[in-house]
Coordinates of C-alpha atoms and ligand atoms in Angstrom, one line a residue:
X1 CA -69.0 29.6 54.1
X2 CA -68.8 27.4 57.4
X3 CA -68.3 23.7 55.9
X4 CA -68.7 20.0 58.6
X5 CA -66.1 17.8 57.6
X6 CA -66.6 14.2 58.4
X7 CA -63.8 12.2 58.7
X8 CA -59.9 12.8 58.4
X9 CA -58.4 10.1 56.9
X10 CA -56.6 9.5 54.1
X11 CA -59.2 12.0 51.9
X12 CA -60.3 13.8 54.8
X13 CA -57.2 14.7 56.2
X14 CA -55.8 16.1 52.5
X15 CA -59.5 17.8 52.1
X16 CA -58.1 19.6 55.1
X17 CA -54.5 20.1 54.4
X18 CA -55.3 21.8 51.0
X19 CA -58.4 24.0 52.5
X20 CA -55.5 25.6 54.7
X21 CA -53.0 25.8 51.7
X22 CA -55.2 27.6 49.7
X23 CA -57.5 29.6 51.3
X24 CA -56.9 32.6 49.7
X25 CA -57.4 31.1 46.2
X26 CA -60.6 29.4 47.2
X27 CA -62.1 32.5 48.9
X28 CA -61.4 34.3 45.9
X29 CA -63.0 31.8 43.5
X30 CA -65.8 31.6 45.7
X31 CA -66.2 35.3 46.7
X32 CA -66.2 34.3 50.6
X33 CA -64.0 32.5 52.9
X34 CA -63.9 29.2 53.8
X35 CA -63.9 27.9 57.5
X36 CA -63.6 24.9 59.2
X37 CA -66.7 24.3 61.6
X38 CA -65.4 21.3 62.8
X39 CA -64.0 17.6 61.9
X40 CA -66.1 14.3 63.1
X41 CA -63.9 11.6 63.7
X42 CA -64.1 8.1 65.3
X43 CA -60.9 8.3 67.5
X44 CA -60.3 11.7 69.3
X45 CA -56.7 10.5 70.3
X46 CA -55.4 9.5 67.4
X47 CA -52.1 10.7 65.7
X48 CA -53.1 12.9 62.8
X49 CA -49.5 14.5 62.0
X50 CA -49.5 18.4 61.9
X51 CA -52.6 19.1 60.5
X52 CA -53.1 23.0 60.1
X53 CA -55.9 22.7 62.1
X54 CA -56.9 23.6 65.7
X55 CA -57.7 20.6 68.3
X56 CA -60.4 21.7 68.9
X57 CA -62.0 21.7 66.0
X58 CA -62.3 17.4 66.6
X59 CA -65.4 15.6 67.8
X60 CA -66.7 12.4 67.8
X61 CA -70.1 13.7 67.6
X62 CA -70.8 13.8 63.8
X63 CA -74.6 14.5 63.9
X64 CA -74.5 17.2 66.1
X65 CA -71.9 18.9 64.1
X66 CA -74.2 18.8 61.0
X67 CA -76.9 20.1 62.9
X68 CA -75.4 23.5 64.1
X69 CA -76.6 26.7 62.8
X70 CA -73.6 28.0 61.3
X71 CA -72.6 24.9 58.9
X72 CA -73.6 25.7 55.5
X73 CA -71.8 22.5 53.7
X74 CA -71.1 19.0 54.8
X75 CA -68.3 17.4 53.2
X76 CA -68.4 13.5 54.0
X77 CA -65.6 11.1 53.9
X78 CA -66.3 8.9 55.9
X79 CA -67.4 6.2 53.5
X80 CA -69.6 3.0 54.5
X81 CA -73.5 3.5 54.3
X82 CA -74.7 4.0 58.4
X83 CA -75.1 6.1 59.8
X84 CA -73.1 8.2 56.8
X85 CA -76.9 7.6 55.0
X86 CA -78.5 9.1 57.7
X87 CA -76.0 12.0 58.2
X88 CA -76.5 13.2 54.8
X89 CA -80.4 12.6 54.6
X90 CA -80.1 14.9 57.4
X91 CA -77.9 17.7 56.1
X92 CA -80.2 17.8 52.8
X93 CA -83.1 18.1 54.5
X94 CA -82.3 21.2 56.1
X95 CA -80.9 22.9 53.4
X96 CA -77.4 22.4 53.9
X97 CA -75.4 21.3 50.8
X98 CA -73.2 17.8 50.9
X99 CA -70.3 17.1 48.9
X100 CA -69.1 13.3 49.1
X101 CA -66.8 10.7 48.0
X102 CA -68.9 7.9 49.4
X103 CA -69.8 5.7 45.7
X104 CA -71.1 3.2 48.2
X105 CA -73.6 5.1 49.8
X106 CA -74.6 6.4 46.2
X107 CA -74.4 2.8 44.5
X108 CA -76.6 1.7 47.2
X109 CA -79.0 4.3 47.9
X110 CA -78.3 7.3 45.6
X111 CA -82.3 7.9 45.6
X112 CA -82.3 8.7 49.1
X113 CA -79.9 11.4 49.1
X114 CA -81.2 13.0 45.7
X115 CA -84.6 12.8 47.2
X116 CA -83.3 14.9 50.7
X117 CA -81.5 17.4 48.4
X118 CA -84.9 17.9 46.3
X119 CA -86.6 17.8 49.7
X120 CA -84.3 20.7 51.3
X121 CA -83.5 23.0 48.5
X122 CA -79.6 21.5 48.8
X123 CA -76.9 20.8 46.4
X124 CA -75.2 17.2 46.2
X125 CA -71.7 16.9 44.6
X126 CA -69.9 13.6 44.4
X127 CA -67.1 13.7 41.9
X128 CA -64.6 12.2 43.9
X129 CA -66.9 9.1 44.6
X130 CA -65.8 7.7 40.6
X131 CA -62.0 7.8 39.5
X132 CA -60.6 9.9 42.2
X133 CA -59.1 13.0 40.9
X134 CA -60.5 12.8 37.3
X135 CA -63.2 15.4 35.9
X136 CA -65.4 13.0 35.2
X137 CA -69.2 13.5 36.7
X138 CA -69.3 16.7 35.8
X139 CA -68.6 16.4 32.2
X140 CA -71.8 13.8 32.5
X141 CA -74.2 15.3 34.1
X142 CA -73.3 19.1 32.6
X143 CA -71.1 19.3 29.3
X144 CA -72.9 15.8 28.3
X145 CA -76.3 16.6 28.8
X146 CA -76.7 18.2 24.7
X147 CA -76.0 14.9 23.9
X148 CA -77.1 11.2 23.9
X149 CA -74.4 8.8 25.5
X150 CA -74.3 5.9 24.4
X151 CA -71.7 3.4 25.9
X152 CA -69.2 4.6 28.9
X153 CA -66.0 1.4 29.3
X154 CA -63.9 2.5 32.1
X155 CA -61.2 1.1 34.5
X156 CA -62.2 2.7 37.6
X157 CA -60.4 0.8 40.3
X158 CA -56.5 1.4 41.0
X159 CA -55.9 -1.7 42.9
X160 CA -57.0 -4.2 40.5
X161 CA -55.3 -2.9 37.7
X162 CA -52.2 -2.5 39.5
X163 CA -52.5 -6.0 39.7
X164 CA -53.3 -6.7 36.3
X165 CA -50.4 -4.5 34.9
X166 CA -48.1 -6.6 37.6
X167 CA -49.2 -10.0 36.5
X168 CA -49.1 -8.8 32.3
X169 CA -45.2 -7.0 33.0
X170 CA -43.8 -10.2 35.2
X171 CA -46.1 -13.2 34.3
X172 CA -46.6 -13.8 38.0
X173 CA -50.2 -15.1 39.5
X174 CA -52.7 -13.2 41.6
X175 CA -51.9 -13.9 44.8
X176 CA -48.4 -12.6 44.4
X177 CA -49.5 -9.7 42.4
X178 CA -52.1 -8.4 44.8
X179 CA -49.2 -9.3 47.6
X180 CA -47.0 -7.2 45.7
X181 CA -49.8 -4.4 45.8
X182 CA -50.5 -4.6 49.1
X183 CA -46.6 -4.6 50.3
X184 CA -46.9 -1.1 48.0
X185 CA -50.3 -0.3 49.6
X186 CA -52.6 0.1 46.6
X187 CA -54.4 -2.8 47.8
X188 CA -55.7 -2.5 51.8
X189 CA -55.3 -4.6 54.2
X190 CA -58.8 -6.4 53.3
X191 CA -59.1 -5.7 49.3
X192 CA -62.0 -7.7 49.4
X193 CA -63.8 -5.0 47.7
X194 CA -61.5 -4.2 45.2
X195 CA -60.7 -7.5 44.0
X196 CA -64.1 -8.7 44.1
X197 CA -65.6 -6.1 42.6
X198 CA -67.8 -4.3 44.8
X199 CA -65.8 -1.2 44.2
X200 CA -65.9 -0.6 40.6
X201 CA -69.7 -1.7 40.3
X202 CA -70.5 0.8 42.7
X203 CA -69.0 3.1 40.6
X204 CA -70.2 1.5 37.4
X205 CA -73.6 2.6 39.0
X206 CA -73.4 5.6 39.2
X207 CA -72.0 6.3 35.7
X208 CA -75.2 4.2 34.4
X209 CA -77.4 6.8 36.3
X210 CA -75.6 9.8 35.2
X211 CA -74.9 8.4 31.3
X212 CA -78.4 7.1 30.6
X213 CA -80.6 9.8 32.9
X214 CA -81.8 6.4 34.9
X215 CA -81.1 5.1 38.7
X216 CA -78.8 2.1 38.8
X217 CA -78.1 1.0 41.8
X218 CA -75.2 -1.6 43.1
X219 CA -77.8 -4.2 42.5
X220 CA -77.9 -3.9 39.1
X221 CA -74.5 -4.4 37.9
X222 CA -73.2 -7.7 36.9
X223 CA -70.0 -8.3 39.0
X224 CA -67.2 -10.5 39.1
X225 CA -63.9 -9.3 40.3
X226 CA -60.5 -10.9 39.2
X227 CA -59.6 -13.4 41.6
X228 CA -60.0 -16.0 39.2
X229 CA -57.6 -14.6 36.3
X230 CA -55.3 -16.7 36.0
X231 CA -51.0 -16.4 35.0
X232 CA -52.2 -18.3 31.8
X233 CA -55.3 -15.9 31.1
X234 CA -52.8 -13.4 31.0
X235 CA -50.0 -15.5 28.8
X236 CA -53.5 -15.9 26.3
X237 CA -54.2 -13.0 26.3
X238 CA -50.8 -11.5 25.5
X239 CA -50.7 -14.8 22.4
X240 CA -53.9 -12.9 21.4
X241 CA -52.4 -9.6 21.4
X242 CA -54.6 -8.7 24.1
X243 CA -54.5 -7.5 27.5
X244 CA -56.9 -8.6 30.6
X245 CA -58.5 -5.1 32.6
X246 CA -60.7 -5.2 35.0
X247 CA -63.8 -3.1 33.3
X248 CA -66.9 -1.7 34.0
X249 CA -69.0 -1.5 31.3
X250 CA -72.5 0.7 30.9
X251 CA -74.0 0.2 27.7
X252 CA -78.1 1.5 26.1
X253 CA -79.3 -1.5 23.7
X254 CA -82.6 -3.4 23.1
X255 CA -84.0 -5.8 25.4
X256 CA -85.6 -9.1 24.0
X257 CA -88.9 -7.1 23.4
X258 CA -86.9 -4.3 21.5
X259 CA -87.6 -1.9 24.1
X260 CA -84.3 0.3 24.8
X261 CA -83.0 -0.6 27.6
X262 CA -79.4 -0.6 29.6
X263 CA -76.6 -3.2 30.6
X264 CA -74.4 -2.7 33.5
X265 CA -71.6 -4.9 33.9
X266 CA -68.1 -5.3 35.6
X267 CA -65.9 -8.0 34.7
X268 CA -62.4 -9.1 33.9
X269 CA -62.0 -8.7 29.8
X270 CA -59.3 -9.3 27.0
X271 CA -59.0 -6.1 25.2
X272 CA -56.7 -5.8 22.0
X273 CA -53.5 -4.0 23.0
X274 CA -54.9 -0.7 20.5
X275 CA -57.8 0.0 22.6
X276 CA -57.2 3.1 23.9
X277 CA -57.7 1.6 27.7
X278 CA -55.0 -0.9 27.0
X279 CA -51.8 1.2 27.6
X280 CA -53.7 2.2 31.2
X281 CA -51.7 0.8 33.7
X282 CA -50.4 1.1 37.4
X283 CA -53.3 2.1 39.7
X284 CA -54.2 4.5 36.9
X285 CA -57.8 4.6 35.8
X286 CA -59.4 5.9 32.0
X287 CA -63.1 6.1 31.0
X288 CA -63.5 6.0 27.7
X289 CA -67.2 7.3 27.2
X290 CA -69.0 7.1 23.2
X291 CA -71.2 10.0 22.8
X292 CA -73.7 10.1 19.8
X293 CA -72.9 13.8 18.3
X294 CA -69.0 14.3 20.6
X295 CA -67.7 10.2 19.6
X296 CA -65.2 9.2 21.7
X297 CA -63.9 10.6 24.9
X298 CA -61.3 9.2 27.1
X299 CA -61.2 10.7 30.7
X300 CA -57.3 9.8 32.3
X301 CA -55.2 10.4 35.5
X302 CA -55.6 9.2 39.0
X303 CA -58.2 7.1 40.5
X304 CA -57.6 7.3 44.2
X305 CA -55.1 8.6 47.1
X306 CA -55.4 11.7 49.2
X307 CA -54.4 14.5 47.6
X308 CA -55.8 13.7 44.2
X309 CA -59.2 12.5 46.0
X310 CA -59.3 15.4 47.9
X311 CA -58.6 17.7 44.5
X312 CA -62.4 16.4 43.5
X313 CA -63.9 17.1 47.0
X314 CA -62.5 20.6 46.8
X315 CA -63.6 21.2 43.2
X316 CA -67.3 19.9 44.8
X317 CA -67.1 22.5 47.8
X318 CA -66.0 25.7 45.1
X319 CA -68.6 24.6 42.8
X320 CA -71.7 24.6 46.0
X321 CA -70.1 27.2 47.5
X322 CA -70.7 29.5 44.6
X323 CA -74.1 28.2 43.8
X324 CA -75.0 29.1 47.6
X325 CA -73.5 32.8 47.6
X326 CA -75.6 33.1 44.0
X327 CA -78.5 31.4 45.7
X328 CA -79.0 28.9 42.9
X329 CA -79.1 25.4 43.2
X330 CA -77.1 23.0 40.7
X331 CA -78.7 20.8 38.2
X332 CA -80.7 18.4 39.9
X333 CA -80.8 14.5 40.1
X334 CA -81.9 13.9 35.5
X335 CA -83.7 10.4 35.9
X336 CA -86.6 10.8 33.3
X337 CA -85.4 8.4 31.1
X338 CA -86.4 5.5 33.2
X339 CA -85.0 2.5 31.1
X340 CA -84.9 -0.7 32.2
X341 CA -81.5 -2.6 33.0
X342 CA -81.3 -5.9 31.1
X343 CA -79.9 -8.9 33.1
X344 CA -76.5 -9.9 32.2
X345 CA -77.8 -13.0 30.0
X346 CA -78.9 -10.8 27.5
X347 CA -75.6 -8.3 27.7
X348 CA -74.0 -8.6 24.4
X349 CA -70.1 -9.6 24.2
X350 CA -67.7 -12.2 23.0
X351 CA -65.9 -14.7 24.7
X352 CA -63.0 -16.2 24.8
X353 CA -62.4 -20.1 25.4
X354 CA -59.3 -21.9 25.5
X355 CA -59.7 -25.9 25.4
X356 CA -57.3 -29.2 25.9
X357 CA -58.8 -31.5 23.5
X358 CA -57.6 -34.6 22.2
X359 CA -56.2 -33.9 19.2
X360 CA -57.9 -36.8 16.7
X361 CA -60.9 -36.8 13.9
X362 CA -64.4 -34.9 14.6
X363 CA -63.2 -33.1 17.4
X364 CA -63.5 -29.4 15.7
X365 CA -66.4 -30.5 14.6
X366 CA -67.5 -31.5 17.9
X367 CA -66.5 -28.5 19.2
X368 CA -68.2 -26.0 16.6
X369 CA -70.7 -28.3 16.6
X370 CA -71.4 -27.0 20.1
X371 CA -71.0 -23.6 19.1
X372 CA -73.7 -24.0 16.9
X373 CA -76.7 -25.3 18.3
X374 CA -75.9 -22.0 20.6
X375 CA -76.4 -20.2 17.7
X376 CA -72.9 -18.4 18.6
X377 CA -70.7 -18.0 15.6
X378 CA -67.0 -18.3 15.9
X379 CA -64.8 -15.5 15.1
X380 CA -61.4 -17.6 15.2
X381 CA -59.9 -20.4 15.9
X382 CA -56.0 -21.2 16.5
X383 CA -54.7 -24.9 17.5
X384 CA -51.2 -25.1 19.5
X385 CA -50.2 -28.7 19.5
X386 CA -49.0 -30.4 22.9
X387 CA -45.9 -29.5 23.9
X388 CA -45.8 -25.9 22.9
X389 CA -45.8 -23.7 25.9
X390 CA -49.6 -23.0 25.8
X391 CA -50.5 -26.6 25.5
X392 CA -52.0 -27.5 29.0
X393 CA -50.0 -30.4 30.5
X394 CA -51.6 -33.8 29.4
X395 CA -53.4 -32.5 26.5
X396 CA -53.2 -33.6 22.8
X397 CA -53.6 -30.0 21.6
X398 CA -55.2 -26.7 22.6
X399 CA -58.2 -24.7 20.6
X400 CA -58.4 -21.5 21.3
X401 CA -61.7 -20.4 20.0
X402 CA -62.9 -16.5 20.1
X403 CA -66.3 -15.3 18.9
X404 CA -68.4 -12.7 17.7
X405 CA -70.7 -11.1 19.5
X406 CA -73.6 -13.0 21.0
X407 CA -75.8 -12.5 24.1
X408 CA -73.7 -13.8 27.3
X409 CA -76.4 -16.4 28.2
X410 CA -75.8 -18.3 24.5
X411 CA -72.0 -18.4 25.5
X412 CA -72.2 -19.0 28.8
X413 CA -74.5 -22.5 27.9
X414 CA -72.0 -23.1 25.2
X415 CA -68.9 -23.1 27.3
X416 CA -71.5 -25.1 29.7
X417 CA -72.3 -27.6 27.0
X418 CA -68.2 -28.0 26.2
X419 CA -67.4 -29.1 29.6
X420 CA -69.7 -32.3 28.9
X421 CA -68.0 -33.1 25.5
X422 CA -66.3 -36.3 25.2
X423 CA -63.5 -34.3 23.1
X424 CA -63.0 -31.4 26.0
X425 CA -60.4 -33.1 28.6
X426 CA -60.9 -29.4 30.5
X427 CA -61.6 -25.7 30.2
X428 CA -58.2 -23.9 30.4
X429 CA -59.5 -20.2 30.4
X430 CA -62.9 -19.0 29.9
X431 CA -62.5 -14.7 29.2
X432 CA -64.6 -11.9 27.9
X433 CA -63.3 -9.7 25.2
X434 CA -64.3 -6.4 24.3
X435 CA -63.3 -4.1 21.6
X436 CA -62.1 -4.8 18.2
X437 CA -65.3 -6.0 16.6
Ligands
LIG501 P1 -60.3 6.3 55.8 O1 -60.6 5.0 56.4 O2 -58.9 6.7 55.6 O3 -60.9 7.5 56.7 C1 -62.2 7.4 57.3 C2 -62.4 8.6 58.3 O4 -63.7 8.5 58.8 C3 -61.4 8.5 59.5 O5 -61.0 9.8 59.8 C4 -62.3 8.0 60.6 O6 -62.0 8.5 61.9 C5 -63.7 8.6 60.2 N1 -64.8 7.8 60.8 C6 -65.1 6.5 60.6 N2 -66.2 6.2 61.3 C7 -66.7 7.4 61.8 C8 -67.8 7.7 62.6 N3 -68.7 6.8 63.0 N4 -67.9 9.0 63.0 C9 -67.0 9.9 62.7 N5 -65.9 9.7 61.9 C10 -65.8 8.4 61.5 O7 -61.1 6.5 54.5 P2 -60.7 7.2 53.1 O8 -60.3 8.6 53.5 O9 -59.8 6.4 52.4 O10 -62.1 7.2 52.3 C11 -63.1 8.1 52.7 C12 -64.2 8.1 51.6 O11 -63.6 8.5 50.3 C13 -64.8 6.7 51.3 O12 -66.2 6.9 51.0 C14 -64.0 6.2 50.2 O13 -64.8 5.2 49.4 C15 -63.9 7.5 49.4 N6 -62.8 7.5 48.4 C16 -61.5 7.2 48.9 C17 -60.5 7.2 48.0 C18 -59.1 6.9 48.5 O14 -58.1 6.9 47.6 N7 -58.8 6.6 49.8 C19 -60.6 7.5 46.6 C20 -62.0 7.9 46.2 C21 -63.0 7.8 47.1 P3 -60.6 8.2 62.6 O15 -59.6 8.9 61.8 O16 -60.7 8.6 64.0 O17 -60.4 6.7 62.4
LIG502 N1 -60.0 1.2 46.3 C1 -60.2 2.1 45.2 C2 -59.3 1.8 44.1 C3 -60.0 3.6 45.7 O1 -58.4 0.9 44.2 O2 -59.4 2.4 43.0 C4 -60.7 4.6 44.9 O3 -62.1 4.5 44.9

């Protein structure tokens, strides 16, 4: 079995590392050997360490590589979507099985690569592109697949919920928590992606597709990353008994015509400290996934780095490499369902809303007044007077106001509607919270 690796970097490079460690295991549990064709990189010169692996095997020319007769499988980790996109379409085409890590080339074009390995007669493995070194794609698209799945809430990106454990252990702000992450290097040098978001709805994508037998792609998912969460967020949170994570959040529902439908979300949340993705910390990541006949699952362990990445990728290249000596093909892409994905206004969830008010006659009133004509109904409400430490400077008292469960278009106008009350001197914190209702 003659695989194309593309790229050698931090996966790549432990893709390769463990190959060479153990070969004898892998040939066994495929029932052939496993060689190294050769290794596409960008820079021929560059320092790789002692890699067990002949120079020669190194080439800048990745499409060639793919294209010689004696490569069976590609293994891309690359990452980025061109000309990886085109690689792969390629590979699939003619025949030749691909195992990835890319979740932004799936998130953004999934369709195109299931489409070339329908086309070609290929396998296409990906289950290091979602939480790293977690078993987790698999257990959807295989052990699942007797049963109906009907919510998956995960924390799938390390970075930002190293910085989220950082800022709930020490009370310090973002920009010294991710600072603190990047000094550690969880976060990169441009965490951009993480931060934002980008990362975790690519992944929240492709849990959708794989949960709900639909395609989501990246455009789909509601995303806003935690740049905004604030030191106080956190010290509310923590007054709430909450936590704040980072979570994606796939969900089946009705839309407003009652037709069943999906939501696809990632966004910063309060989640009661019992939730079972509450104790998650570090750069840890957990999927907790709510199956109709199995109930809960929770999926653990570690989200990203080499060696556990590259743990996935090699569990990909046993799994085709065994379907090619049987001449069988794996599963392929399960998309009948269809369903549409419901826009984020009508996503059901709870919010959060922390006000400086003046603290005089008619101003609850005012203020659940607004609540109201939303049709959102309040859950709680707690007052802190000024001068107590959660008190916002200047104010006569803080509300703290959480709800029950409405669509996030009613909150969002109500929170809207607060900022224009008379009452409302400003909008401490604005938060989702999930769980516990
Ligand atoms: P790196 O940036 O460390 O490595 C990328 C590799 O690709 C490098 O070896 C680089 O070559 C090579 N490369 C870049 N452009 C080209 C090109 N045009 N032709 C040939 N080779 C090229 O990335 P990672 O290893 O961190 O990530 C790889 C993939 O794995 C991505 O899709 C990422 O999202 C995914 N992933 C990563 C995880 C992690 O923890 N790092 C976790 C889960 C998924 P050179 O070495 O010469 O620069
Ligand atoms: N940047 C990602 C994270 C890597 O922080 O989780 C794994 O996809």
């Amino acid at each position: 079995m003659r695989l194309a690796i593309l790229g050698c970097g931090t996966v790549g490079s432990e893709v390769v590392r463990l190959l060479h460690e153990q070969s004898a295991d892998l040939a066994a549990r495929i029932g052939a050997p496993l060689e190294i064709a050769g290794i596409a990189v960008r820079r021929l010169g560059r320092d790789r360490g002692n890699l067990p692996v002949a120079p020669e095997l190194f080439t800048t020319d990745a499409l060639g590589l793919i294209k010689r007769d004696d490569v069976d499988v590609v293994v891309e980790v690359v990452g980025g979507i061109e000309p990886a996109r085109s690689w792969l379409v390629d590979a699939l085409r003619a025949g030749k099985s691909v195992v990835t890590a890319n979740k932004a080339l799936l998130a953004e074009d999934g369709a195109a690569l299931h489409d070339a390995a329908a086309d070609g007669g290929a396998d296409l493995y990906y289950e290091a592109a979602v939480a790293g070194a977690i078993p987790l794609l698999r257990p959807l698209r295989e052990s699942l697949h007797g049963d109906r799945i009907n919510r998956v809430t995960g924390i799938v990106n390390g970075t930002t919920n190293f910085i989220l454990s950082a800022m709930d252990a020490t009370g310090a702000g973002f920009a010294e928590a991710l600072e603190e992450a990047t000094e550690l290097g969880y976060a990169e040098a441009d965490p951009t992606a993480d931060v934002e978001g980008f990362d975790a709805a690519a992944k929240a994508a492709i849990l959708a597709s794989l949960a709900f037998h639909t395609r989501v792609g990246a455009a789909d998912v509601y995303r806003e990353g935690i740049t905004e969460v604030t030191a106080a967020d956190v010290a509310s949170a923590k007054a709430m008994g909450c936590t704040i994570k980072l979570l994606c959040i796939a969900a089946r529902g009705a839309d407003a015509t009652g037709r069943e439908s999906v939501s696809v979300r990632v966004h910063p949340a309060m989640i009661p400290l019992g939730h079972p993705l509450a104790s998650v910390g570090d750069a840890y990541n957990a999927v907790f996934v709510e199956a109709e006949a199995a109930g809960p699952l929770m999926f653990y362990g570690r989200g990203a780095g080499g060696a556990a990445t590259a743990s996935a990728v090699l569990g990909d290249v046993v799994a085709v490499g065994r379907n090619r000596l049987a001449g069988v093909r794996a599963p392929s892409e399960s998309a009948y369902a269809d369903l549409a994905v419901r826009p984020m206004g009508e996503a059901l969830t709870r919010y959060h809303v922390s006000l400086d008010v003046a603290d005089k006659p008619g101003v609850l009133a005012a203020v659940a007044g607004v609540f109201a004509r939303h049709d959102v109904s309040i859950a709680t409400v707690r007052q802190a007077p000024a001068g107590t430490e959660s008190a916002g400077r200047g104010a006569d008292a803080v509300l703290v106001i959480v709800t029950h469960t409405a669509p996030d278009a009613a909150l969002a106008a109500t929170v809207e509607d607060l900022r224009g009350l008379d009452a409302v001197r400003s909008i401490a914190s604005v938060l989702r919270v999930e769980g516990g209702e």
